[in-house]
C-alpha positions as semicolon CSV with decimal commas, in nm:
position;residue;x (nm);y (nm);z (nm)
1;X;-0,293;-1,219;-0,340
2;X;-0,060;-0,871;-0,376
3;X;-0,264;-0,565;-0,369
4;X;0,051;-0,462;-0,554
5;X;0,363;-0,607;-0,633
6;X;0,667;-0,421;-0,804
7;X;1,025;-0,596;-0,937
8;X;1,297;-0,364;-0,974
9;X;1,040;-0,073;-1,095
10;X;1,232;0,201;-1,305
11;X;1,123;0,549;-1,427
12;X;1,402;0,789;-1,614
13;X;1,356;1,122;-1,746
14;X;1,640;1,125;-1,994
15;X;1,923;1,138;-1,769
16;X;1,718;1,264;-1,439
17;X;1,651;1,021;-1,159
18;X;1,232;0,935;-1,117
19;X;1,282;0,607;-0,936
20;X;1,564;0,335;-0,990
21;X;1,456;-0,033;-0,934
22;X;1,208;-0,015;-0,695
23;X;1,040;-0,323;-0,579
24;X;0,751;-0,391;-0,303
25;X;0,506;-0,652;-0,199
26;X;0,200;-0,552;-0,057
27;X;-0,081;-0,784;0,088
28;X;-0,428;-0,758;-0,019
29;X;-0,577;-0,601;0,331
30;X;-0,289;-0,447;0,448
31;X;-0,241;-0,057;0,591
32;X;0,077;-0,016;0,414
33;X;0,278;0,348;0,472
34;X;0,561;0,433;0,186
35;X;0,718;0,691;0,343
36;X;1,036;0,924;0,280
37;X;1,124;1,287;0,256
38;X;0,986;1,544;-0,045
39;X;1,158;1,451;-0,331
40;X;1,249;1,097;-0,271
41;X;1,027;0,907;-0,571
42;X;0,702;0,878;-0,376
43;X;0,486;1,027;-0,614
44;X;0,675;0,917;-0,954
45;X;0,599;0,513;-0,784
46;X;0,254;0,612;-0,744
47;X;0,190;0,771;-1,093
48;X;0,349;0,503;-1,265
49;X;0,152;0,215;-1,055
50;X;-0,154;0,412;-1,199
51;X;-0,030;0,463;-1,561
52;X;-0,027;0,797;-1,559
53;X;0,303;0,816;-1,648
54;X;0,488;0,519;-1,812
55;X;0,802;0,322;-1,640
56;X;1,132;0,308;-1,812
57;X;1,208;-0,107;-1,681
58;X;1,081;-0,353;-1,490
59;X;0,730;-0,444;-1,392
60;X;0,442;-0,411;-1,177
61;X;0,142;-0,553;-1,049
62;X;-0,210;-0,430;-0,898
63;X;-0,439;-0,737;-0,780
64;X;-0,244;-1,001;-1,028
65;X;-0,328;-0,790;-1,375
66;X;-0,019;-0,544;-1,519
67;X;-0,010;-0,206;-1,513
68;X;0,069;-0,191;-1,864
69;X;-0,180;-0,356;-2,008
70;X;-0,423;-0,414;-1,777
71;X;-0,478;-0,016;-1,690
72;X;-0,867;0,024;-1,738
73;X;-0,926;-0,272;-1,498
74;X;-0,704;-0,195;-1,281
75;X;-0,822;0,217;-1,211
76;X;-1,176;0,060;-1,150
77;X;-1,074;-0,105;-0,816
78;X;-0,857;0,184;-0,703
79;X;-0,929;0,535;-0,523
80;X;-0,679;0,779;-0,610
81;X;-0,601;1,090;-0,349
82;X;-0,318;1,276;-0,544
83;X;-0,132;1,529;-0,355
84;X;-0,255;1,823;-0,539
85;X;-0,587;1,769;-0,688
86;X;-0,714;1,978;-0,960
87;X;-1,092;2,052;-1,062
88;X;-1,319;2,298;-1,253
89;X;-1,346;2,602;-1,071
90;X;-1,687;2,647;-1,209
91;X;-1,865;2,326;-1,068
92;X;-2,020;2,267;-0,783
93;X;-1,851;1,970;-0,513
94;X;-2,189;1,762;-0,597
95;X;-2,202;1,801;-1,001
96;X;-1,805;1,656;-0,951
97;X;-1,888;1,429;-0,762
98;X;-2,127;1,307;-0,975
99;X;-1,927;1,352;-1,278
100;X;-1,748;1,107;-1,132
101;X;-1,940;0,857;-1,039
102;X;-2,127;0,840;-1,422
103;X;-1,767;0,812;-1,539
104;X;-1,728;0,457;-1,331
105;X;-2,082;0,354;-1,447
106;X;-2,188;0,327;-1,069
107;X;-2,435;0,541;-0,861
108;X;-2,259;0,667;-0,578
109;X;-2,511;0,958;-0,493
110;X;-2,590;0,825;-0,113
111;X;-2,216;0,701;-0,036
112;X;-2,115;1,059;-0,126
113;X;-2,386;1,202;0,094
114;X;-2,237;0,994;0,348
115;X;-1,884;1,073;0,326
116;X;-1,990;1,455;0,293
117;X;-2,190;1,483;0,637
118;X;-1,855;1,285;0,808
119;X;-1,632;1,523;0,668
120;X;-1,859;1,817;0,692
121;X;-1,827;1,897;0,297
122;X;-2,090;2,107;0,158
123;X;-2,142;1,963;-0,205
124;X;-2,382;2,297;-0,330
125;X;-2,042;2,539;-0,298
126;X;-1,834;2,534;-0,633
127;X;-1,495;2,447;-0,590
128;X;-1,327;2,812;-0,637
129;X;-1,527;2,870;-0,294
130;X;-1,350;2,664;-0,132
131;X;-1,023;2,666;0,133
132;X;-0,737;2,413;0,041
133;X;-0,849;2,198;0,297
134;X;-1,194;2,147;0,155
135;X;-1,084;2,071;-0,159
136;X;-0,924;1,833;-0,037
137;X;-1,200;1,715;0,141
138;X;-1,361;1,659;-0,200
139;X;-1,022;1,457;-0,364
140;X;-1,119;1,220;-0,063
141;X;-1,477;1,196;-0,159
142;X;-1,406;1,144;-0,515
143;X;-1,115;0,841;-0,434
144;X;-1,337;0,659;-0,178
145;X;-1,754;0,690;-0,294
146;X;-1,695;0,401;-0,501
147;X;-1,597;0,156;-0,225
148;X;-1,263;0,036;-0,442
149;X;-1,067;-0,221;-0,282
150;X;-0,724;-0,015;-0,305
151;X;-0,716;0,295;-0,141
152;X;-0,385;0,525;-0,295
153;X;-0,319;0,836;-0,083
154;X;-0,034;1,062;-0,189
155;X;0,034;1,283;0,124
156;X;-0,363;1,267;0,199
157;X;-0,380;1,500;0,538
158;X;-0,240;1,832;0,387
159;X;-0,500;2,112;0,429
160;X;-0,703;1,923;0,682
161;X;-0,712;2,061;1,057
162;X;-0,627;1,772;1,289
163;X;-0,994;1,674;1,400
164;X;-1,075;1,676;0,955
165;X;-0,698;1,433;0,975
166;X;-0,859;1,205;1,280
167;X;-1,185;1,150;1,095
168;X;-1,000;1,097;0,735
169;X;-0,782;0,794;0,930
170;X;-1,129;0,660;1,085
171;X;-1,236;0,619;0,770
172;X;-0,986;0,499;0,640
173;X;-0,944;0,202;0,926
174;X;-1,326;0,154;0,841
175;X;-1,234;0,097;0,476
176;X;-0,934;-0,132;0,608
177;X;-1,136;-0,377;0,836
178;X;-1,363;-0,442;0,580
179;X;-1,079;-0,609;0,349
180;X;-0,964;-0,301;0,137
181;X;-0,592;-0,209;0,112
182;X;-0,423;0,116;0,209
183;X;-0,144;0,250;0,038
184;X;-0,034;0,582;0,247
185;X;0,246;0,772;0,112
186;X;0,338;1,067;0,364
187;X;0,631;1,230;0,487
188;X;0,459;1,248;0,846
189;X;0,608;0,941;1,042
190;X;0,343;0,959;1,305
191;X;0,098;0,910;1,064
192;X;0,284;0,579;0,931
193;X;0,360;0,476;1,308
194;X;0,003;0,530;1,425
195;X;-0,157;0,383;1,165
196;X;-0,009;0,126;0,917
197;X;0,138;-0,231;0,981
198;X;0,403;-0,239;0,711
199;X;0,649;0,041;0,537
200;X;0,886;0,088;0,316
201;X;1,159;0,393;0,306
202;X;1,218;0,550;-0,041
203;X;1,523;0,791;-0,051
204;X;1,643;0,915;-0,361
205;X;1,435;0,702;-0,565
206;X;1,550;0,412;-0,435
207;X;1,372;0,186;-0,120
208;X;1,608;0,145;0,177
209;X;1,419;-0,107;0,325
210;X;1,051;-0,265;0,387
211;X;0,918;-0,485;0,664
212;X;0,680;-0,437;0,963
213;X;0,617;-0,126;1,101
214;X;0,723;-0,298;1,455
215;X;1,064;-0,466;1,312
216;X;1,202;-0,141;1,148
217;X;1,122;-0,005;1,525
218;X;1,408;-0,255;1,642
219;X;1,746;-0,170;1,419
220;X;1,985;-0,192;1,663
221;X;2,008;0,179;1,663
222;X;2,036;0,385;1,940
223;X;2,044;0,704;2,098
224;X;2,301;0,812;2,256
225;X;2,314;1,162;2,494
226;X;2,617;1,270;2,636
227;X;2,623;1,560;2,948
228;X;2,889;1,795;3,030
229;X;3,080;1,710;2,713
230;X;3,352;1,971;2,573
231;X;3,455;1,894;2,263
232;X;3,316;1,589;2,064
233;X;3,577;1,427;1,757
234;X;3,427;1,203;1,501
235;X;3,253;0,855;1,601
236;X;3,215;0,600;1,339
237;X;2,862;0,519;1,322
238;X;2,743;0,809;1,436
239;X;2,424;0,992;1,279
240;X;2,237;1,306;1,336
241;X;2,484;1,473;1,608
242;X;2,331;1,754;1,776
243;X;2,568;1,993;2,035
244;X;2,443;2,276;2,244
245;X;2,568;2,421;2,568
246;X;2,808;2,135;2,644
247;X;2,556;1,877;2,594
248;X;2,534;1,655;2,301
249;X;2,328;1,355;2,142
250;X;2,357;1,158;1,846
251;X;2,195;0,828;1,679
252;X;2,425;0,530;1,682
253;X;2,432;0,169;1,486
254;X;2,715;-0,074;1,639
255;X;2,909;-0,251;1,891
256;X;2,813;-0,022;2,231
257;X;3,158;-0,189;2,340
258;X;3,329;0,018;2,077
259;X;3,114;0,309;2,127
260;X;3,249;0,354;2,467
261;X;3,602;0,307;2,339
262;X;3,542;0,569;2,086
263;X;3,458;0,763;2,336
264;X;3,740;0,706;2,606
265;X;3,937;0,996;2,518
266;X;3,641;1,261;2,513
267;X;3,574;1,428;2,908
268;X;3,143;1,413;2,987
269;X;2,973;1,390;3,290
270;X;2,722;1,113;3,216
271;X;2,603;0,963;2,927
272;X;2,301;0,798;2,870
273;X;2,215;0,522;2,585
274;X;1,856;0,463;2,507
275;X;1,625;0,341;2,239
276;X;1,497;0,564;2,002
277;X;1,163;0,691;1,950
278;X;1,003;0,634;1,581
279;X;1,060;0,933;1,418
280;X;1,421;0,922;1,503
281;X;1,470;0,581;1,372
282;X;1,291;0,658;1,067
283;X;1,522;0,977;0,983
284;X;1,830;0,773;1,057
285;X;1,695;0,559;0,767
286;X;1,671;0,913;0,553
287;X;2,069;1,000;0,598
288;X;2,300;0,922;0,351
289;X;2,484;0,777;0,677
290;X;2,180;0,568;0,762
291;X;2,183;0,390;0,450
C-alpha cells in the first residue's frame, strides 16, 4: 500500500503559485526526504496532504482513504511536526501534552514520559519558559506519543543542537524499523542523504524528479575543476561556475568528449573531472539550469 500517493496535486492562491501538479508515490515503510530550497512548495504539499488547507485540482491519497473526505481518519494515523509550532504560553509541556492525547481518545501519559527523558524535555516548565529548541522538542513529543504509522516532519531539526538532531533521527529510525513511514521535508541535504531511501526535489512548486536516494546520486553529472585558467567563456551545460585566483570549477551534464572541445580554446594547467558529492548534485537539481 502508498503511505501517500498524489496525481498532479494543485494548490492556487488566486493567481499566486502554491504548488502546480505535483505527484508522488510513497511506500508504506519507507524513510522518504522531499527536499528543496525555502520557498519551493514544501510546506503548501504538506498542509494540503493534511487538509489544512484545501487543493485547487487533482487528488491525493494517505493509506488508500482521500484527503478530502476521508480527513478525520486520516489525522488519526499521522504525527504532524510543522515547522513553526504554536502553543499556549500559559500551559505547562505536560498539561499539552496531555491535551493532546484526550483529544485522540488514547492515553499516552508513559510514551510521553518516555520521549521526554530521551529528549531531555522537562514537561512541569510552561511553554513561554522555554528556548526555541525546546519547544520544539515538545512539537516532536506531541507528533510521535501516539505511535501513528505516518510520521510528517516539516523542517523537524531547527532549534535543536546537533546531539538533540542525532537523538530526534534515532528515533525516528526506531519508529521506521518498526513499519511506520517517514515523510522528512528539509532543506538540509545531509539530512536526506544520511537518512532516507527515496526523495523527491520540489522547486518552484513543481517536483523535478523522485527516485532512490542512491540513483539521483548517479546523474551523469559531474564536476569539473580547472587550474591555472585565465579567462573562462560560456560552456553549454555548465552549472554553478565558481572562479577565484585563476582557478575555476563548475558542475557539468553531457558528452565529456564535447566538454573538452568546449574547452580547446581556453589556456589551464590541469583539469580535473570527478563525481560529485551529494549536496552538489542535489543543488544542480535546484538551478533553473539543472532542470
Amino acid at each position: 500500500m502508498k503511505a501517500i500517493q498524489t496525481i498532479e496535486l494543485t494548490k492556487r492562491y488566486g493567481r499566486h503559485r502554491g504548488i502546480e501538479k505535483v505527484s508522488l508515490a510513497v511506500d508504506e515503510g519507507d524513510f522518504f526526504g522531499f527536499i528543496g530550497p525555502n520557498g519551493a512548495g514544501k510546506s503548501t504539499t504538506i498542509r494540503t496532504l493534511l487538509g489544512l488547507i484545501s487543493p485547487t485540482g487533482g487528488s491525493a491519497e494517505i493509506f488508500g482513504k482521500s484527503i478530502v473526505g476521508d480527513n478525520t481518519e486520516i489525522l488519526a494515523e499521522v504525527g504532524y511536526l510543522p515547522s513553526e509550532a504554536v502553543f499556549y504560553s500559559g500551559m505547562k509541556v505536560r498539561d499539552i501534552l496531555s491535551f493532546a492525547a484526550k483529544a485522540r481518545r488514547k492515553n499516552c501519559a508513559a510514551e510521553a514520559a518516555r520521549l521526554c527523558e530521551r529528549l531531555e524535555l522537562d514537561p512541569n516548565r510552561k511553554i513561554n519558559e522555554l528556548s526555541l529548541g525546546n519547544r520544539k522538542k515538545v512539537g516532536i513529543v506531541l507528533a510521535m506519543q501516539h505511535d501513528p504509522r505516518l510520521y510528517i516532519m516539516d523542517e523537524p531539526t531547527g532549534g535543536l543542537d546537533p546531539l538533540m538532531q542525532q537523538e530526534f533521527f534515532s528515533l525516528l529510525r526506531e519508529r521506521n524499523a518498526k513499519g511506520a513511514t517517514v515523510f522528512l521535508s528539509s532543506h538540509i541535504l545531509s539530512d536526506v542523504t544520511r537518512y532516507c531511501r527515496h526523495a523527491a526535489v520540489i522547486r518552484e512548486g513543481a517536483i523535478l524528479v523522485s527516485d532512490s536516494v542512491e540513483k539521483l546520486a548517479h546523474t551523469g553529472v559531474k564536476r569539473v575543476s580547472l587550474r591555472g585558467v585565465g579567462a573562462l567563456s560560456q560552456i553549454p551545460g555548465a552549472t554553478e561556475l565558481r572562479f577565484e585566483n585563476n582557478n575555476a570549477s563548475f558542475l557539468y551534464r553531457g558528452d565529456q568528449t564535447e566538454l573538452i572541445r568546449a574547452l580547446s580554446g581556453t589556456s589551464f594547467e590541469d583539469i580535473t573531472i570527478a563525481d560529485p558529492d551529494f549536496e552538489e548534485i542535489f543543488l544542480h537539481y535546484y538551478s533553473r539550469e539543472g532542470k
